[in-house]
JSON list of C-alpha atoms in Angstrom, two decimals:
[
{"chain": "W", "resi": 119, "resn": "MET", "atom": "CA", "xyz": [-11.12, 3.94, 4.90]},
{"chain": "W", "resi": 120, "resn": "LYS", "atom": "CA", "xyz": [-9.10, 0.15, 5.40]},
{"chain": "W", "resi": 121, "resn": "LYS", "atom": "CA", "xyz": [-6.47, -0.09, 7.77]},
{"chain": "W", "resi": 122, "resn": "MET", "atom": "CA", "xyz": [-4.08, -3.70, 7.47]},
{"chain": "W", "resi": 123, "resn": "THR", "atom": "CA", "xyz": [-1.36, -4.52, 10.09]},
{"chain": "W", "resi": 124, "resn": "SER", "atom": "CA", "xyz": [-0.27, -7.05, 7.86]},
{"chain": "W", "resi": 125, "resn": "LEU", "atom": "CA", "xyz": [1.06, -8.87, 4.40]},
{"chain": "W", "resi": 126, "resn": "SER", "atom": "CA", "xyz": [-1.26, -11.10, 3.96]},
{"chain": "W", "resi": 127, "resn": "GLU", "atom": "CA", "xyz": [-3.41, -8.35, 4.08]},
{"chain": "W", "resi": 128, "resn": "LEU", "atom": "CA", "xyz": [-2.38, -6.21, 2.53]},
{"chain": "W", "resi": 129, "resn": "TYR", "atom": "CA", "xyz": [-2.29, -9.28, -0.33]},
{"chain": "W", "resi": 130, "resn": "GLU", "atom": "CA", "xyz": [-6.18, -10.16, 0.41]},
{"chain": "W", "resi": 131, "resn": "CYS", "atom": "CA", "xyz": [-7.35, -6.04, -0.11]},
{"chain": "W", "resi": 132, "resn": "VAL", "atom": "CA", "xyz": [-5.87, -6.32, -3.57]},
{"chain": "W", "resi": 133, "resn": "VAL", "atom": "CA", "xyz": [-6.59, -8.76, -5.20]},
{"chain": "W", "resi": 134, "resn": "SER", "atom": "CA", "xyz": [-10.22, -8.08, -3.95]},
{"chain": "W", "resi": 135, "resn": "ALA", "atom": "CA", "xyz": [-10.37, -4.48, -4.42]},
{"chain": "W", "resi": 136, "resn": "GLY", "atom": "CA", "xyz": [-12.22, -3.32, -6.98]},
{"chain": "W", "resi": 137, "resn": "GLU", "atom": "CA", "xyz": [-11.09, 0.47, -7.72]},
{"chain": "W", "resi": 138, "resn": "ASN", "atom": "CA", "xyz": [-7.77, 1.52, -8.55]},
{"chain": "W", "resi": 139, "resn": "GLU", "atom": "CA", "xyz": [-6.87, 3.72, -5.41]},
{"chain": "W", "resi": 140, "resn": "TRP", "atom": "CA", "xyz": [-3.61, 4.15, -3.43]},
{"chain": "W", "resi": 141, "resn": "ILE", "atom": "CA", "xyz": [-2.24, 2.37, -1.08]},
{"chain": "W", "resi": 142, "resn": "TYR", "atom": "CA", "xyz": [-0.59, 4.17, 2.09]},
{"chain": "W", "resi": 143, "resn": "THR", "atom": "CA", "xyz": [1.86, 3.62, 4.28]},
{"chain": "W", "resi": 144, "resn": "ASN", "atom": "CA", "xyz": [4.70, 5.01, 6.33]},
{"chain": "W", "resi": 145, "resn": "ILE", "atom": "CA", "xyz": [7.91, 4.18, 4.03]},
{"chain": "W", "resi": 146, "resn": "GLU", "atom": "CA", "xyz": [9.89, 4.16, 6.91]},
{"chain": "W", "resi": 147, "resn": "ALA", "atom": "CA", "xyz": [8.22, 1.54, 8.77]},
{"chain": "W", "resi": 148, "resn": "TRP", "atom": "CA", "xyz": [8.15, 0.04, 5.41]},
{"chain": "W", "resi": 149, "resn": "HIS", "atom": "CA", "xyz": [12.06, -0.26, 4.78]},
{"chain": "W", "resi": 150, "resn": "ASN", "atom": "CA", "xyz": [12.62, -1.44, 8.79]},
{"chain": "W", "resi": 151, "resn": "ASN", "atom": "CA", "xyz": [10.39, -4.32, 8.86]},
{"chain": "W", "resi": 152, "resn": "PRO", "atom": "CA", "xyz": [7.82, -4.47, 5.86]},
{"chain": "W", "resi": 153, "resn": "GLN", "atom": "CA", "xyz": [6.39, -7.30, 7.63]},
{"chain": "W", "resi": 154, "resn": "HIS", "atom": "CA", "xyz": [5.45, -5.11, 10.72]},
{"chain": "W", "resi": 155, "resn": "CYS", "atom": "CA", "xyz": [4.24, -1.51, 8.91]},
{"chain": "W", "resi": 156, "resn": "GLU", "atom": "CA", "xyz": [0.91, -1.13, 8.58]},
{"chain": "W", "resi": 157, "resn": "PHE", "atom": "CA", "xyz": [-1.06, -0.52, 5.28]},
{"chain": "W", "resi": 158, "resn": "TYR", "atom": "CA", "xyz": [-4.02, 2.16, 4.29]},
{"chain": "W", "resi": 159, "resn": "PHE", "atom": "CA", "xyz": [-6.47, 2.13, 1.72]},
{"chain": "W", "resi": 160, "resn": "ILE", "atom": "CA", "xyz": [-8.14, 5.41, 1.65]},
{"chain": "W", "resi": 161, "resn": "SER", "atom": "CA", "xyz": [-10.09, 6.08, -1.43]},
{"chain": "W", "resi": 162, "resn": "GLU", "atom": "CA", "xyz": [-10.42, 9.07, -3.05]},
{"chain": "W", "resi": 163, "resn": "ASN", "atom": "CA", "xyz": [-14.13, 9.60, -3.21]},
{"chain": "W", "resi": 164, "resn": "GLU", "atom": "CA", "xyz": [-13.74, 8.63, 1.33]},
{"chain": "W", "resi": 165, "resn": "VAL", "atom": "CA", "xyz": [-11.69, 11.85, 1.67]},
{"chain": "W", "resi": 166, "resn": "GLU", "atom": "CA", "xyz": [-13.96, 14.41, -1.00]},
{"chain": "W", "resi": 167, "resn": "GLU", "atom": "CA", "xyz": [-16.90, 13.41, 0.35]},
{"chain": "W", "resi": 168, "resn": "MET", "atom": "CA", "xyz": [-14.66, 14.56, 4.61]},
{"chain": "W", "resi": 169, "resn": "ALA", "atom": "CA", "xyz": [-15.72, 18.03, 5.97]},
{"chain": "W", "resi": 170, "resn": "ASP", "atom": "CA", "xyz": [-13.11, 20.39, 5.55]},
{"chain": "W", "resi": 171, "resn": "ASP", "atom": "CA", "xyz": [-11.65, 19.90, 8.89]},
{"chain": "W", "resi": 172, "resn": "GLU", "atom": "CA", "xyz": [-11.54, 15.90, 9.28]},
{"chain": "W", "resi": 173, "resn": "VAL", "atom": "CA", "xyz": [-8.91, 16.42, 6.02]},
{"chain": "W", "resi": 174, "resn": "TYR", "atom": "CA", "xyz": [-5.11, 17.28, 6.05]},
{"chain": "W", "resi": 175, "resn": "GLU", "atom": "CA", "xyz": [-2.71, 18.00, 2.88]},
{"chain": "W", "resi": 176, "resn": "SER", "atom": "CA", "xyz": [-0.01, 15.87, 3.88]},
{"chain": "W", "resi": 177, "resn": "GLU", "atom": "CA", "xyz": [3.79, 17.08, 2.73]},
{"chain": "W", "resi": 178, "resn": "ALA", "atom": "CA", "xyz": [3.31, 13.90, 0.00]},
{"chain": "W", "resi": 179, "resn": "GLY", "atom": "CA", "xyz": [0.58, 15.73, -1.78]},
{"chain": "W", "resi": 180, "resn": "PRO", "atom": "CA", "xyz": [-2.71, 14.15, -1.14]},
{"chain": "W", "resi": 181, "resn": "TYR", "atom": "CA", "xyz": [-5.37, 15.32, 1.01]},
{"chain": "W", "resi": 182, "resn": "LEU", "atom": "CA", "xyz": [-6.10, 12.74, 4.67]},
{"chain": "W", "resi": 183, "resn": "PRO", "atom": "CA", "xyz": [-8.49, 12.13, 7.02]},
{"chain": "W", "resi": 184, "resn": "ALA", "atom": "CA", "xyz": [-6.99, 13.30, 9.41]},
{"chain": "W", "resi": 185, "resn": "SER", "atom": "CA", "xyz": [-7.36, 10.58, 11.95]},
{"chain": "W", "resi": 186, "resn": "VAL", "atom": "CA", "xyz": [-3.97, 9.97, 10.55]},
{"chain": "W", "resi": 187, "resn": "LYS", "atom": "CA", "xyz": [-2.29, 13.18, 10.85]},
{"chain": "W", "resi": 188, "resn": "ASN", "atom": "CA", "xyz": [0.12, 11.62, 13.10]},
{"chain": "W", "resi": 189, "resn": "LEU", "atom": "CA", "xyz": [1.81, 8.63, 10.78]},
{"chain": "W", "resi": 190, "resn": "ASP", "atom": "CA", "xyz": [3.75, 10.15, 8.40]},
{"chain": "W", "resi": 191, "resn": "LEU", "atom": "CA", "xyz": [1.43, 8.04, 6.22]},
{"chain": "W", "resi": 192, "resn": "TYR", "atom": "CA", "xyz": [2.94, 8.17, 1.85]},
{"chain": "W", "resi": 193, "resn": "PRO", "atom": "CA", "xyz": [1.03, 6.94, -0.98]},
{"chain": "W", "resi": 194, "resn": "TRP", "atom": "CA", "xyz": [3.10, 4.19, -1.44]},
{"chain": "W", "resi": 195, "resn": "MET", "atom": "CA", "xyz": [1.58, 1.69, -3.97]},
{"chain": "W", "resi": 196, "resn": "GLN", "atom": "CA", "xyz": [-1.46, 1.19, -6.71]},
{"chain": "W", "resi": 197, "resn": "ILE", "atom": "CA", "xyz": [-3.60, -0.65, -6.11]},
{"chain": "W", "resi": 198, "resn": "ASP", "atom": "CA", "xyz": [-3.35, -2.16, -10.08]},
{"chain": "W", "resi": 199, "resn": "VAL", "atom": "CA", "xyz": [0.62, -1.60, -9.62]},
{"chain": "W", "resi": 200, "resn": "LEU", "atom": "CA", "xyz": [-0.02, -4.31, -6.67]},
{"chain": "W", "resi": 201, "resn": "LYS", "atom": "CA", "xyz": [-1.63, -6.19, -8.73]},
{"chain": "W", "resi": 202, "resn": "SER", "atom": "CA", "xyz": [0.50, -6.46, -11.33]},
{"chain": "W", "resi": 203, "resn": "VAL", "atom": "CA", "xyz": [3.81, -7.14, -9.03]},
{"chain": "W", "resi": 204, "resn": "ILE", "atom": "CA", "xyz": [1.58, -10.25, -7.20]},
{"chain": "W", "resi": 205, "resn": "GLU", "atom": "CA", "xyz": [0.94, -11.79, -11.01]},
{"chain": "W", "resi": 206, "resn": "ASN", "atom": "CA", "xyz": [4.37, -11.05, -12.23]},
{"chain": "W", "resi": 207, "resn": "ALA", "atom": "CA", "xyz": [6.03, -12.58, -9.24]},
{"chain": "W", "resi": 208, "resn": "GLY", "atom": "CA", "xyz": [3.81, -15.71, -9.33]},
{"chain": "W", "resi": 209, "resn": "ILE", "atom": "CA", "xyz": [1.78, -15.40, -5.39]},
{"chain": "W", "resi": 210, "resn": "ASN", "atom": "CA", "xyz": [-1.87, -16.53, -5.20]},
{"chain": "W", "resi": 211, "resn": "ASN", "atom": "CA", "xyz": [-3.21, -17.81, -2.46]},
{"chain": "W", "resi": 212, "resn": "GLU", "atom": "CA", "xyz": [-1.79, -20.98, -2.29]},
{"chain": "W", "resi": 213, "resn": "HIS", "atom": "CA", "xyz": [1.43, -19.84, -2.63]},
{"chain": "W", "resi": 214, "resn": "PHE", "atom": "CA", "xyz": [1.20, -16.79, -0.66]},
{"chain": "W", "resi": 215, "resn": "ASP", "atom": "CA", "xyz": [4.84, -16.11, 1.70]},
{"chain": "W", "resi": 216, "resn": "ASP", "atom": "CA", "xyz": [5.70, -12.52, 3.19]},
{"chain": "W", "resi": 217, "resn": "ASN", "atom": "CA", "xyz": [9.28, -12.74, 2.49]},
{"chain": "W", "resi": 218, "resn": "ASN", "atom": "CA", "xyz": [8.41, -13.39, -1.50]},
{"chain": "W", "resi": 219, "resn": "PHE", "atom": "CA", "xyz": [6.15, -10.80, -2.04]},
{"chain": "W", "resi": 220, "resn": "VAL", "atom": "CA", "xyz": [7.97, -8.07, 0.15]},
{"chain": "W", "resi": 221, "resn": "LYS", "atom": "CA", "xyz": [11.19, -9.59, -2.22]},
{"chain": "W", "resi": 222, "resn": "ALA", "atom": "CA", "xyz": [8.89, -8.68, -5.47]},
{"chain": "W", "resi": 223, "resn": "ILE", "atom": "CA", "xyz": [7.58, -5.47, -3.74]},
{"chain": "W", "resi": 224, "resn": "ASN", "atom": "CA", "xyz": [10.81, -3.93, -3.46]},
{"chain": "W", "resi": 225, "resn": "TYR", "atom": "CA", "xyz": [12.01, -5.09, -6.91]},
{"chain": "W", "resi": 226, "resn": "TYR", "atom": "CA", "xyz": [9.18, -2.85, -8.83]},
{"chain": "W", "resi": 227, "resn": "ARG", "atom": "CA", "xyz": [10.58, -0.14, -6.55]},
{"chain": "W", "resi": 228, "resn": "GLU", "atom": "CA", "xyz": [13.49, 0.05, -7.24]},
{"chain": "W", "resi": 229, "resn": "ASN", "atom": "CA", "xyz": [13.67, -1.04, -10.49]},
{"chain": "W", "resi": 230, "resn": "ASP", "atom": "CA", "xyz": [10.31, 0.05, -11.51]},
{"chain": "W", "resi": 231, "resn": "ASP", "atom": "CA", "xyz": [9.84, -3.67, -13.34]},
{"chain": "W", "resi": 232, "resn": "PHE", "atom": "CA", "xyz": [8.44, -6.91, -12.45]},
{"chain": "W", "resi": 233, "resn": "MET", "atom": "CA", "xyz": [10.11, -9.43, -10.72]},
{"chain": "W", "resi": 234, "resn": "ASP", "atom": "CA", "xyz": [8.81, -12.61, -13.00]},
{"chain": "W", "resi": 235, "resn": "ALA", "atom": "CA", "xyz": [8.78, -15.72, -11.12]}
]
């Protein structure tokens, strides 16, 4: 499990990820203040290897580590989708901006389509 405490950390995790897993976050926190959200990369393999008493079934359905139970995490976006959001919005290391990143993500989440650069 990897915890990210900023949008730039999330961006770096997504662009360097080699597997398509879910990114989890607290949806209410995302809607209230995305710049101060915490994000979690939790691989299914990691959870499957945990003992039964170390996991719980979240309200959204997936099993997650018990250590994050009180955070009200939700499967927010898959890494491959986030990579496509980044690519279509023209976001890169040289042109990374929190506001544009949030705008591109919200556009995708609201329209199920990519915002073009």
